[in-house]
Amino acid sequence: MSPKEVLAYAKENKVKMVDIRFVDFPGVWQHFSVPIEELDEGSFENGFGFDGSSIRGWRSINESDMLVIPDPETATIDPFFEVPTLAIIGNIVDPVTREKYARDPRYIAQKAEEYLKFTGIGDTAYFGPEAEFFIFNDIRFDTDSNLSFYFVDSDEGIWNSGREESPNLGYKPRYKEGYFPVPPTDTFQDIRTEMVLEMQKVGIYVECQHHEVATAGQAEIDMRFAPLLKMGDQLMWFKYIIKNVARRHNLTATFMPKPLFGDNGSGMHTHVSIWKDGQPTFAGDKYAGISENALFAIGGVLKHAKALCAFTNPTTNSYKRLVPGYEAPVNLAYSSRNRSAAIRIPMYSPSPKAKRLEVRFPDPSCNGYMAFSALLMAVLDGIENRIDPGEPLDKDIYSLSPEELKDVGSTPGSLEEALDALENDYEFLLKGDVFTEEVIKAWISYKRENEIDPIKLRPHPYEFMLYYDI
């Protein structure tokens, strides 16, 4: 929509408020609202001011003034607010120079799309993330100098099979058996469908919804692939809708990768393809029906995978899921059909349009704009430098011996290792000024100071189990 069309759309829908949204550095939506009378065509050039020093990972107090410029193409009616409200995603600019802000994740995604076109390799990068999540009945946590705990509960959790519920009706999915029996074992069918319907209201094309492997309400809703920037926007709506529908039912939803011990964590398998002039460039006559460029793209992702994890798996909790020998694909290999490989080539359809790479190690705690952009830059680096991915590994990787695995790389074992890898491998991200060196350093510094160091300083509850009687 143009600015004029946005105003007409608002009038047609009797909008009273406008909610301006943007994403912070870690990847959480921020917002403020203005009366509809404050929005005119000039707003889409002049923007709205806010305090950038209060946003995580952004400006210091002495340079705090910033502007958010609404993007008219993102305007839609919020499905949750009581008062008719127009939601618009914005881009961040400096009020003095009018330059776009390098640490705005959405700007990074815009530059990634532009760089793809500049290379001539393609004109559209499609992304299709499968973001898994949990729906819980209760979550409590706290930490202080003398305590630290969390408590998660779910009426569907198998640990409640013996709880007095007056009556307890059973039908609770056993560990690793949530994929995917029908109701009454699956108790969230209607809620997931409600989430899908709300997504459709804001223009998200949903392919399917289902229960996931873990007990306690693990779920997946799959969006149809979309161009990078659009999918970044949609992933923000996706998380927003899931959390708010859950809250509507007095439930809570989380995209934390590993909230439960002893069962599957939540991943975000991410499908990637590059198209040019309306044609898929990843279809060909090489292994599994893919093109030479697709093989080189795999090579790029495998080469840079450790550094990519700093963006695709950006929390300390991410590495409770990425553990060798368990369900997550930590081994840096590729294969067709094989879900134990870090990169899989789906074989559901013979159509050239369906040829894509499925990168399986990311998780939904990521900032989609930055994770997708980093993946695209690795793909392009692989193609530009003709990086050979080696031979595919079509065996069950989990059953291979140490000798067979000695030449197979692995994802980092911690966020600290991922940041160290990024520190030593980020040149590919700087092409086209997509990521700047300042952004890379700021990301690493933010993660170390605000996440890694605080975790290091605090006793872990399980340490008391191991060591209290020493």
Short mmCIF file of C-alpha atoms in Angstrom, two decimals:
data_model
loop_
_atom_site.label_atom_id
_atom_site.label_comp_id
_atom_site.label_asym_id
_atom_site.label_seq_id
_atom_site.Cartn_x
_atom_site.Cartn_y
_atom_site.Cartn_z
CA MET A 1 0.00 0.00 0.00
CA SER A 2 1.00 3.61 -0.54
CA PRO A 3 0.69 6.12 2.33
CA LYS A 4 -2.53 7.42 0.79
CA GLU A 5 -3.91 3.87 0.57
CA VAL A 6 -2.95 3.23 4.20
CA LEU A 7 -4.95 6.25 5.32
CA ALA A 8 -7.95 5.13 3.26
CA TYR A 9 -7.63 1.61 4.69
CA ALA A 10 -7.57 3.04 8.21
CA LYS A 11 -10.67 5.09 7.54
CA GLU A 12 -12.49 2.13 6.01
CA ASN A 13 -11.75 0.03 9.12
CA LYS A 14 -12.70 2.85 11.54
CA VAL A 15 -9.21 2.84 13.04
CA LYS A 16 -8.77 4.96 16.16
CA MET A 17 -5.14 4.21 17.07
CA VAL A 18 -1.91 3.48 15.19
CA ASP A 19 0.65 1.09 16.73
CA ILE A 20 4.20 1.71 15.49
CA ARG A 21 6.48 -1.33 15.82
CA PHE A 22 10.16 -2.08 15.36
CA VAL A 23 12.49 -4.87 16.45
CA ASP A 24 15.30 -4.48 18.96
CA PHE A 25 18.79 -5.98 18.62
CA PRO A 26 18.00 -9.36 20.28
CA GLY A 27 14.81 -9.70 18.22
CA VAL A 28 11.85 -8.62 20.36
CA TRP A 29 9.14 -6.31 19.02
CA GLN A 30 8.87 -2.87 20.61
CA HIS A 31 5.92 -0.52 20.11
CA PHE A 32 4.14 2.71 20.94
CA SER A 33 0.73 3.99 19.88
CA VAL A 34 -0.55 7.31 18.58
CA PRO A 35 -4.10 8.46 17.78
CA ILE A 36 -5.05 8.05 14.13
CA GLU A 37 -5.15 11.85 13.81
CA GLU A 38 -1.35 11.85 14.24
CA LEU A 39 -0.87 9.81 11.08
CA ASP A 40 -0.78 11.59 7.72
CA GLU A 41 1.13 11.14 4.49
CA GLY A 42 4.04 13.14 5.91
CA SER A 43 4.43 10.59 8.73
CA PHE A 44 5.83 8.12 6.22
CA GLU A 45 8.72 10.50 5.55
CA ASN A 46 9.12 12.38 8.84
CA GLY A 47 8.54 9.44 11.17
CA PHE A 48 8.06 9.44 14.94
CA GLY A 49 10.69 10.12 17.58
CA PHE A 50 11.64 7.81 20.46
CA ASP A 51 14.44 7.20 22.98
CA GLY A 52 16.98 4.86 21.37
CA SER A 53 19.05 4.59 24.56
CA SER A 54 16.25 2.58 26.19
CA ILE A 55 16.37 -0.11 23.50
CA ARG A 56 18.63 -3.09 24.19
CA GLY A 57 21.95 -2.99 22.35
CA TRP A 58 21.33 0.40 20.74
CA ARG A 59 22.26 4.03 21.45
CA SER A 60 24.01 5.56 24.45
CA ILE A 61 22.24 8.18 26.58
CA ASN A 62 24.10 11.10 24.93
CA GLU A 63 22.83 10.20 21.42
CA SER A 64 19.45 8.77 22.30
CA ASP A 65 17.10 10.56 19.88
CA MET A 66 16.02 8.33 17.01
CA LEU A 67 13.23 8.16 14.44
CA VAL A 68 11.07 5.26 13.33
CA ILE A 69 9.72 5.65 9.79
CA PRO A 70 6.53 3.61 9.18
CA ASP A 71 6.68 1.26 6.20
CA PRO A 72 3.26 1.59 4.49
CA GLU A 73 3.54 -1.88 2.93
CA THR A 74 3.36 -3.46 6.39
CA ALA A 75 0.13 -1.83 7.56
CA THR A 76 -2.59 -4.16 8.87
CA ILE A 77 -5.23 -4.30 11.60
CA ASP A 78 -4.02 -5.74 14.88
CA PRO A 79 -6.23 -8.75 15.71
CA PHE A 80 -5.94 -8.45 19.51
CA PHE A 81 -6.52 -4.83 20.55
CA GLU A 82 -9.97 -3.92 21.80
CA VAL A 83 -9.91 -0.54 20.05
CA PRO A 84 -9.51 -0.76 16.23
CA THR A 85 -5.77 -0.30 15.79
CA LEU A 86 -3.58 -0.10 12.70
CA ALA A 87 -0.21 -1.84 13.22
CA ILE A 88 2.71 -0.64 11.08
CA ILE A 89 6.30 -1.89 11.16
CA GLY A 90 8.92 0.84 10.90
CA ASN A 91 12.54 1.39 9.90
CA ILE A 92 14.99 3.22 12.15
CA VAL A 93 16.88 6.36 11.07
CA ASP A 94 19.13 8.95 12.66
CA PRO A 95 17.15 12.21 13.12
CA VAL A 96 20.19 14.37 12.30
CA THR A 97 21.81 12.60 9.34
CA ARG A 98 18.63 10.83 8.16
CA GLU A 99 20.78 7.77 7.57
CA LYS A 100 19.33 4.34 8.28
CA TYR A 101 20.55 2.84 11.53
CA ALA A 102 23.12 0.05 11.04
CA ARG A 103 21.92 -1.87 14.13
CA ASP A 104 18.31 -1.97 12.95
CA PRO A 105 17.85 -5.69 12.14
CA ARG A 106 15.25 -4.87 9.49
CA TYR A 107 17.75 -2.66 7.68
CA ILE A 108 20.25 -5.53 7.68
CA ALA A 109 17.63 -7.71 5.96
CA GLN A 110 16.93 -4.99 3.38
CA LYS A 111 20.64 -4.73 2.58
CA ALA A 112 20.92 -8.52 2.27
CA GLU A 113 18.17 -8.55 -0.36
CA GLU A 114 19.87 -5.72 -2.23
CA TYR A 115 23.22 -7.50 -2.15
CA LEU A 116 21.67 -10.63 -3.63
CA LYS A 117 20.47 -8.59 -6.61
CA PHE A 118 23.88 -6.92 -6.92
CA THR A 119 25.63 -10.29 -7.25
CA GLY A 120 23.45 -11.32 -10.19
CA ILE A 121 23.09 -14.77 -8.64
CA GLY A 122 19.39 -14.19 -8.11
CA ASP A 123 16.79 -11.57 -7.36
CA THR A 124 14.78 -13.25 -4.59
CA ALA A 125 15.83 -15.33 -1.59
CA TYR A 126 12.97 -17.35 -0.19
CA PHE A 127 12.93 -18.45 3.45
CA GLY A 128 10.57 -20.90 5.09
CA PRO A 129 11.21 -21.30 8.85
CA GLU A 130 9.54 -24.07 10.86
CA ALA A 131 9.51 -22.40 14.26
CA GLU A 132 8.59 -24.84 17.03
CA PHE A 133 7.30 -23.70 20.41
CA PHE A 134 5.79 -24.88 23.67
CA ILE A 135 2.40 -24.03 25.17
CA PHE A 136 2.47 -24.29 28.98
CA ASN A 137 -0.11 -23.83 31.72
CA ASP A 138 2.33 -22.29 34.19
CA ILE A 139 5.83 -20.89 34.32
CA ARG A 140 7.57 -19.54 37.42
CA PHE A 141 11.20 -18.52 37.74
CA ASP A 142 13.39 -16.32 39.90
CA THR A 143 17.02 -15.71 40.71
CA ASP A 144 18.71 -13.77 43.49
CA SER A 145 21.92 -13.91 45.50
CA ASN A 146 20.59 -16.85 47.52
CA LEU A 147 18.19 -18.62 45.16
CA SER A 148 17.66 -19.70 41.60
CA PHE A 149 14.83 -21.82 40.23
CA TYR A 150 12.36 -22.38 37.45
CA PHE A 151 9.15 -24.36 37.41
CA VAL A 152 7.30 -25.21 34.22
CA ASP A 153 4.02 -27.10 34.19
CA SER A 154 1.57 -28.40 31.64
CA ASP A 155 -1.69 -30.25 32.05
CA GLU A 156 -0.53 -32.27 29.05
CA GLY A 157 2.88 -33.11 30.54
CA ILE A 158 3.46 -36.82 31.08
CA TRP A 159 4.90 -36.04 34.53
CA ASN A 160 1.31 -35.23 35.56
CA SER A 161 0.01 -38.69 34.70
CA GLY A 162 -0.28 -39.47 38.42
CA ARG A 163 -1.56 -36.08 39.56
CA GLU A 164 -4.94 -35.89 41.30
CA GLU A 165 -7.09 -33.96 38.84
CA SER A 166 -10.56 -35.07 39.97
CA PRO A 167 -10.48 -36.97 37.65
CA ASN A 168 -7.20 -37.37 35.79
CA LEU A 169 -8.24 -38.50 32.30
CA GLY A 170 -4.82 -39.61 31.11
CA TYR A 171 -4.10 -39.10 27.41
CA LYS A 172 -0.85 -37.24 28.11
CA PRO A 173 1.83 -37.66 25.41
CA ARG A 174 4.77 -39.73 26.60
CA TYR A 175 8.27 -38.26 26.28
CA LYS A 176 9.21 -38.02 22.60
CA GLU A 177 5.79 -39.36 21.51
CA GLY A 178 3.93 -36.11 20.82
CA TYR A 179 4.38 -36.39 17.02
CA PHE A 180 1.46 -36.64 16.46
CA PRO A 181 -1.51 -38.58 17.87
CA VAL A 182 -5.04 -37.21 17.44
CA PRO A 183 -7.14 -35.75 20.27
CA PRO A 184 -7.77 -36.37 23.10
CA THR A 185 -4.01 -36.94 23.46
CA ASP A 186 -3.42 -33.77 21.44
CA THR A 187 -5.19 -31.21 23.62
CA PHE A 188 -4.16 -28.09 21.64
CA GLN A 189 -5.75 -28.72 18.24
CA ASP A 190 -8.33 -25.94 18.55
CA ILE A 191 -5.87 -23.43 20.00
CA ARG A 192 -3.36 -24.01 17.21
CA THR A 193 -6.16 -23.62 14.67
CA GLU A 194 -7.14 -20.33 16.33
CA MET A 195 -3.52 -19.22 15.95
CA VAL A 196 -3.63 -20.10 12.26
CA LEU A 197 -6.84 -18.13 11.73
CA GLU A 198 -5.35 -15.07 13.41
CA MET A 199 -2.26 -15.38 11.22
CA GLN A 200 -4.43 -15.45 8.13
CA LYS A 201 -6.03 -12.17 9.23
CA VAL A 202 -2.67 -10.41 8.96
CA GLY A 203 -1.84 -11.97 5.60
CA ILE A 204 0.31 -14.95 6.61
CA TYR A 205 -0.10 -18.01 4.37
CA VAL A 206 -0.05 -21.08 6.64
CA GLU A 207 0.60 -24.55 5.25
CA CYS A 208 -0.14 -26.73 8.28
CA GLN A 209 -0.21 -26.99 12.07
CA HIS A 210 0.46 -29.96 14.33
CA HIS A 211 1.68 -31.20 17.69
CA GLU A 212 5.43 -31.71 17.87
CA VAL A 213 7.54 -34.52 19.34
CA ALA A 214 7.80 -33.42 22.97
CA THR A 215 5.20 -33.86 25.67
CA ALA A 216 3.64 -30.80 27.35
CA GLY A 217 2.22 -28.99 24.35
CA GLN A 218 5.14 -28.68 21.94
CA ALA A 219 3.76 -27.41 18.64
CA GLU A 220 4.62 -26.36 15.13
CA ILE A 221 2.84 -24.09 12.66
CA ASP A 222 4.41 -23.85 9.21
CA MET A 223 4.28 -20.66 7.18
CA ARG A 224 4.61 -20.81 3.41
CA PHE A 225 7.98 -19.55 2.20
CA ALA A 226 8.35 -15.83 1.48
CA PRO A 227 11.11 -13.37 0.50
CA LEU A 228 13.66 -12.63 3.23
CA LEU A 229 12.40 -9.26 4.49
CA LYS A 230 8.76 -10.29 4.32
CA MET A 231 9.50 -13.49 6.22
CA GLY A 232 11.37 -11.47 8.84
CA ASP A 233 8.22 -9.38 9.31
CA GLN A 234 6.02 -12.48 9.32
CA LEU A 235 8.13 -14.23 11.95
CA MET A 236 7.55 -11.25 14.26
CA TRP A 237 3.78 -11.49 13.67
CA PHE A 238 4.00 -15.28 14.08
CA LYS A 239 5.52 -15.06 17.56
CA TYR A 240 3.22 -12.20 18.55
CA ILE A 241 0.07 -14.08 17.52
CA ILE A 242 1.08 -17.36 19.15
CA LYS A 243 1.86 -15.67 22.47
CA ASN A 244 -1.32 -13.60 22.47
CA VAL A 245 -3.65 -16.45 21.51
CA ALA A 246 -2.10 -18.52 24.29
CA ARG A 247 -2.63 -15.68 26.76
CA ARG A 248 -6.23 -15.37 25.59
CA HIS A 249 -6.71 -18.92 26.93
CA ASN A 250 -4.77 -18.27 30.15
CA LEU A 251 -1.83 -20.21 28.74
CA THR A 252 1.74 -19.17 28.00
CA ALA A 253 3.79 -19.87 24.88
CA THR A 254 7.58 -19.83 24.60
CA PHE A 255 10.13 -20.04 21.80
CA MET A 256 12.91 -20.83 24.28
CA PRO A 257 14.81 -23.68 22.59
CA LYS A 258 15.16 -26.04 25.57
CA PRO A 259 12.67 -25.41 28.38
CA LEU A 260 12.42 -29.11 29.34
CA PHE A 261 15.10 -31.60 30.34
CA GLY A 262 14.83 -35.08 28.85
CA ASP A 263 12.65 -34.28 25.84
CA ASN A 264 13.04 -32.61 22.47
CA GLY A 265 13.83 -28.93 22.30
CA SER A 266 12.34 -26.45 19.84
CA GLY A 267 14.21 -25.97 16.60
CA MET A 268 13.57 -23.78 13.58
CA HIS A 269 14.45 -25.78 10.49
CA THR A 270 14.87 -23.10 7.83
CA HIS A 271 14.24 -23.72 4.14
CA VAL A 272 16.28 -21.56 1.76
CA SER A 273 16.18 -21.13 -2.01
CA ILE A 274 17.28 -18.50 -4.52
CA TRP A 275 15.24 -17.58 -7.57
CA LYS A 276 16.04 -15.44 -10.61
CA ASP A 277 13.59 -14.03 -13.13
CA GLY A 278 10.84 -16.19 -11.65
CA GLN A 279 12.82 -19.42 -11.94
CA PRO A 280 14.39 -21.58 -9.20
CA THR A 281 18.18 -21.66 -9.32
CA PHE A 282 18.63 -24.56 -6.90
CA ALA A 283 17.11 -27.20 -9.22
CA GLY A 284 19.47 -29.15 -11.44
CA ASP A 285 21.03 -32.50 -12.33
CA LYS A 286 23.45 -32.88 -9.43
CA TYR A 287 23.01 -34.86 -6.21
CA ALA A 288 19.33 -35.13 -5.12
CA GLY A 289 18.23 -33.09 -8.12
CA ILE A 290 19.91 -29.87 -7.09
CA SER A 291 22.09 -27.49 -9.10
CA GLU A 292 25.80 -26.80 -8.89
CA ASN A 293 24.99 -23.45 -7.26
CA ALA A 294 22.93 -25.22 -4.62
CA LEU A 295 25.89 -27.49 -3.84
CA PHE A 296 28.15 -24.45 -3.52
CA ALA A 297 25.50 -22.83 -1.29
CA ILE A 298 25.69 -25.88 0.98
CA GLY A 299 29.45 -25.49 1.01
CA GLY A 300 29.10 -21.89 2.16
CA VAL A 301 26.72 -22.73 4.99
CA LEU A 302 28.87 -25.64 6.19
CA LYS A 303 32.05 -23.54 6.03
CA HIS A 304 30.54 -20.70 8.08
CA ALA A 305 28.17 -22.75 10.25
CA LYS A 306 30.01 -22.16 13.52
CA ALA A 307 29.92 -18.38 13.01
CA LEU A 308 26.32 -18.52 11.76
CA CYS A 309 25.27 -20.10 15.04
CA ALA A 310 25.98 -16.79 16.78
CA PHE A 311 22.88 -15.50 14.93
CA THR A 312 20.83 -18.65 14.27
CA ASN A 313 21.27 -20.05 17.80
CA PRO A 314 21.91 -16.88 19.78
CA THR A 315 21.12 -17.83 23.38
CA THR A 316 22.94 -19.80 26.04
CA ASN A 317 19.87 -22.03 26.18
CA SER A 318 20.27 -22.82 22.46
CA TYR A 319 23.18 -25.09 23.30
CA LYS A 320 21.12 -27.20 25.68
CA ARG A 321 19.44 -28.36 22.44
CA LEU A 322 22.55 -28.57 20.24
CA VAL A 323 24.11 -31.48 22.10
CA PRO A 324 25.87 -34.38 20.29
CA GLY A 325 24.01 -37.68 20.46
CA TYR A 326 20.55 -36.20 20.92
CA GLU A 327 17.82 -35.06 18.56
CA ALA A 328 19.35 -31.86 17.20
CA PRO A 329 21.50 -32.09 14.04
CA VAL A 330 24.89 -30.90 15.32
CA ASN A 331 27.03 -32.70 12.72
CA LEU A 332 27.98 -30.44 9.83
CA ALA A 333 27.08 -32.62 6.89
CA TYR A 334 24.43 -32.62 4.17
CA SER A 335 22.11 -35.27 2.82
CA SER A 336 18.83 -35.87 1.03
CA ARG A 337 15.98 -36.98 3.29
CA ASN A 338 18.33 -37.62 6.22
CA ARG A 339 17.10 -35.61 9.20
CA SER A 340 20.26 -36.22 11.21
CA ALA A 341 22.25 -33.99 8.85
CA ALA A 342 22.73 -30.27 9.52
CA ILE A 343 21.54 -29.57 5.96
CA ARG A 344 18.84 -31.66 4.36
CA ILE A 345 17.51 -31.60 0.80
CA PRO A 346 13.78 -32.31 1.12
CA MET A 347 12.52 -34.88 -1.39
CA TYR A 348 8.75 -34.47 -1.02
CA SER A 349 8.20 -33.17 -4.54
CA PRO A 350 9.90 -33.73 -7.92
CA SER A 351 9.03 -30.18 -9.00
CA PRO A 352 12.07 -27.95 -9.69
CA LYS A 353 10.23 -25.19 -7.79
CA ALA A 354 10.40 -27.29 -4.63
CA LYS A 355 14.20 -27.62 -4.69
CA ARG A 356 15.64 -25.97 -1.62
CA LEU A 357 18.03 -26.43 1.26
CA GLU A 358 16.74 -27.10 4.75
CA VAL A 359 19.21 -25.80 7.34
CA ARG A 360 18.32 -27.73 10.47
CA PHE A 361 20.44 -26.33 13.28
CA PRO A 362 18.75 -22.88 13.82
CA ASP A 363 16.27 -22.36 16.63
CA PRO A 364 13.36 -19.92 17.15
CA SER A 365 15.10 -17.79 19.79
CA CYS A 366 16.85 -15.99 16.93
CA ASN A 367 16.22 -12.56 15.47
CA GLY A 368 14.81 -13.65 12.11
CA TYR A 369 16.00 -10.60 10.17
CA MET A 370 19.60 -11.19 11.24
CA ALA A 371 19.56 -15.00 11.11
CA PHE A 372 18.07 -15.11 7.60
CA SER A 373 20.46 -12.40 6.40
CA ALA A 374 23.49 -14.25 7.79
CA LEU A 375 22.34 -17.50 6.17
CA LEU A 376 21.89 -15.75 2.82
CA MET A 377 25.37 -14.24 3.04
CA ALA A 378 26.86 -17.68 3.72
CA VAL A 379 24.92 -19.12 0.77
CA LEU A 380 26.16 -16.34 -1.53
CA ASP A 381 29.74 -16.71 -0.30
CA GLY A 382 29.57 -20.40 -1.12
CA ILE A 383 28.31 -19.71 -4.65
CA GLU A 384 30.69 -16.81 -5.33
CA ASN A 385 33.72 -18.80 -4.16
CA ARG A 386 32.52 -22.18 -5.48
CA ILE A 387 32.97 -23.82 -2.09
CA ASP A 388 32.88 -27.61 -2.39
CA PRO A 389 30.67 -29.14 0.32
CA GLY A 390 32.33 -32.56 -0.03
CA GLU A 391 30.41 -35.78 -0.32
CA PRO A 392 26.91 -36.18 1.17
CA LEU A 393 26.45 -38.30 4.25
CA ASP A 394 23.40 -40.46 3.71
CA LYS A 395 23.87 -42.71 6.74
CA ASP A 396 22.23 -42.28 10.12
CA ILE A 397 24.84 -39.96 11.56
CA TYR A 398 23.81 -40.72 15.14
CA SER A 399 24.82 -44.37 14.67
CA LEU A 400 28.25 -43.69 13.19
CA SER A 401 31.40 -44.58 15.10
CA PRO A 402 33.90 -41.93 16.25
CA GLU A 403 36.23 -43.07 13.50
CA GLU A 404 33.55 -42.50 10.86
CA LEU A 405 32.78 -39.07 12.31
CA LYS A 406 36.36 -37.85 12.68
CA ASP A 407 36.21 -35.69 9.54
CA VAL A 408 32.67 -34.39 10.17
CA GLY A 409 32.53 -30.97 11.82
CA SER A 410 30.14 -30.04 14.59
CA THR A 411 28.20 -26.97 15.65
CA PRO A 412 29.60 -25.04 18.64
CA GLY A 413 29.03 -26.45 22.11
CA SER A 414 28.12 -23.11 23.65
CA LEU A 415 27.14 -19.55 22.78
CA GLU A 416 30.63 -18.49 23.81
CA GLU A 417 32.15 -20.84 21.23
CA ALA A 418 29.76 -19.50 18.58
CA LEU A 419 30.75 -15.90 19.34
CA ASP A 420 34.43 -16.86 19.24
CA ALA A 421 33.81 -18.41 15.82
CA LEU A 422 32.03 -15.26 14.62
CA GLU A 423 34.92 -13.14 15.88
CA ASN A 424 37.25 -15.14 13.61
CA ASP A 425 34.92 -15.53 10.62
CA TYR A 426 32.78 -12.57 9.66
CA GLU A 427 34.32 -11.19 6.46
CA PHE A 428 31.61 -12.90 4.39
CA LEU A 429 28.96 -10.92 6.32
CA LEU A 430 30.53 -7.55 5.46
CA LYS A 431 30.01 -7.82 1.70
CA GLY A 432 27.65 -5.17 0.41
CA ASP A 433 27.83 -3.52 3.83
CA VAL A 434 25.05 -5.92 4.88
CA PHE A 435 26.52 -6.43 8.33
CA THR A 436 29.02 -3.80 9.40
CA GLU A 437 32.05 -4.48 11.56
CA GLU A 438 30.49 -2.23 14.20
CA VAL A 439 27.32 -4.33 14.21
CA ILE A 440 29.29 -7.58 14.55
CA LYS A 441 31.32 -6.22 17.46
CA ALA A 442 28.23 -4.79 19.13
CA TRP A 443 26.44 -8.15 18.83
CA ILE A 444 29.35 -10.05 20.32
CA SER A 445 29.79 -7.52 23.13
CA TYR A 446 26.07 -7.46 23.95
CA LYS A 447 25.82 -11.23 24.12
CA ARG A 448 28.93 -11.62 26.27
CA GLU A 449 28.07 -8.85 28.71
CA ASN A 450 24.33 -9.46 29.05
CA GLU A 451 23.99 -13.22 28.67
CA ILE A 452 27.21 -15.24 28.89
CA ASP A 453 28.85 -13.45 31.83
CA PRO A 454 25.69 -13.32 34.00
CA ILE A 455 25.18 -17.07 33.48
CA LYS A 456 28.82 -17.77 34.35
CA LEU A 457 28.56 -15.84 37.63
CA ARG A 458 25.52 -17.66 39.00
CA PRO A 459 25.40 -21.10 40.65
CA HIS A 460 23.28 -23.59 38.72
CA PRO A 461 20.57 -25.43 40.70
CA TYR A 462 21.95 -28.79 39.57
CA GLU A 463 25.34 -27.91 41.04
CA PHE A 464 23.74 -28.23 44.48
CA MET A 465 22.65 -31.76 43.54
CA LEU A 466 26.21 -32.57 42.51
CA TYR A 467 28.33 -30.75 45.04
CA TYR A 468 26.50 -29.64 48.17
CA ASP A 469 27.75 -32.58 50.25
CA ILE A 470 31.39 -32.21 49.23
#
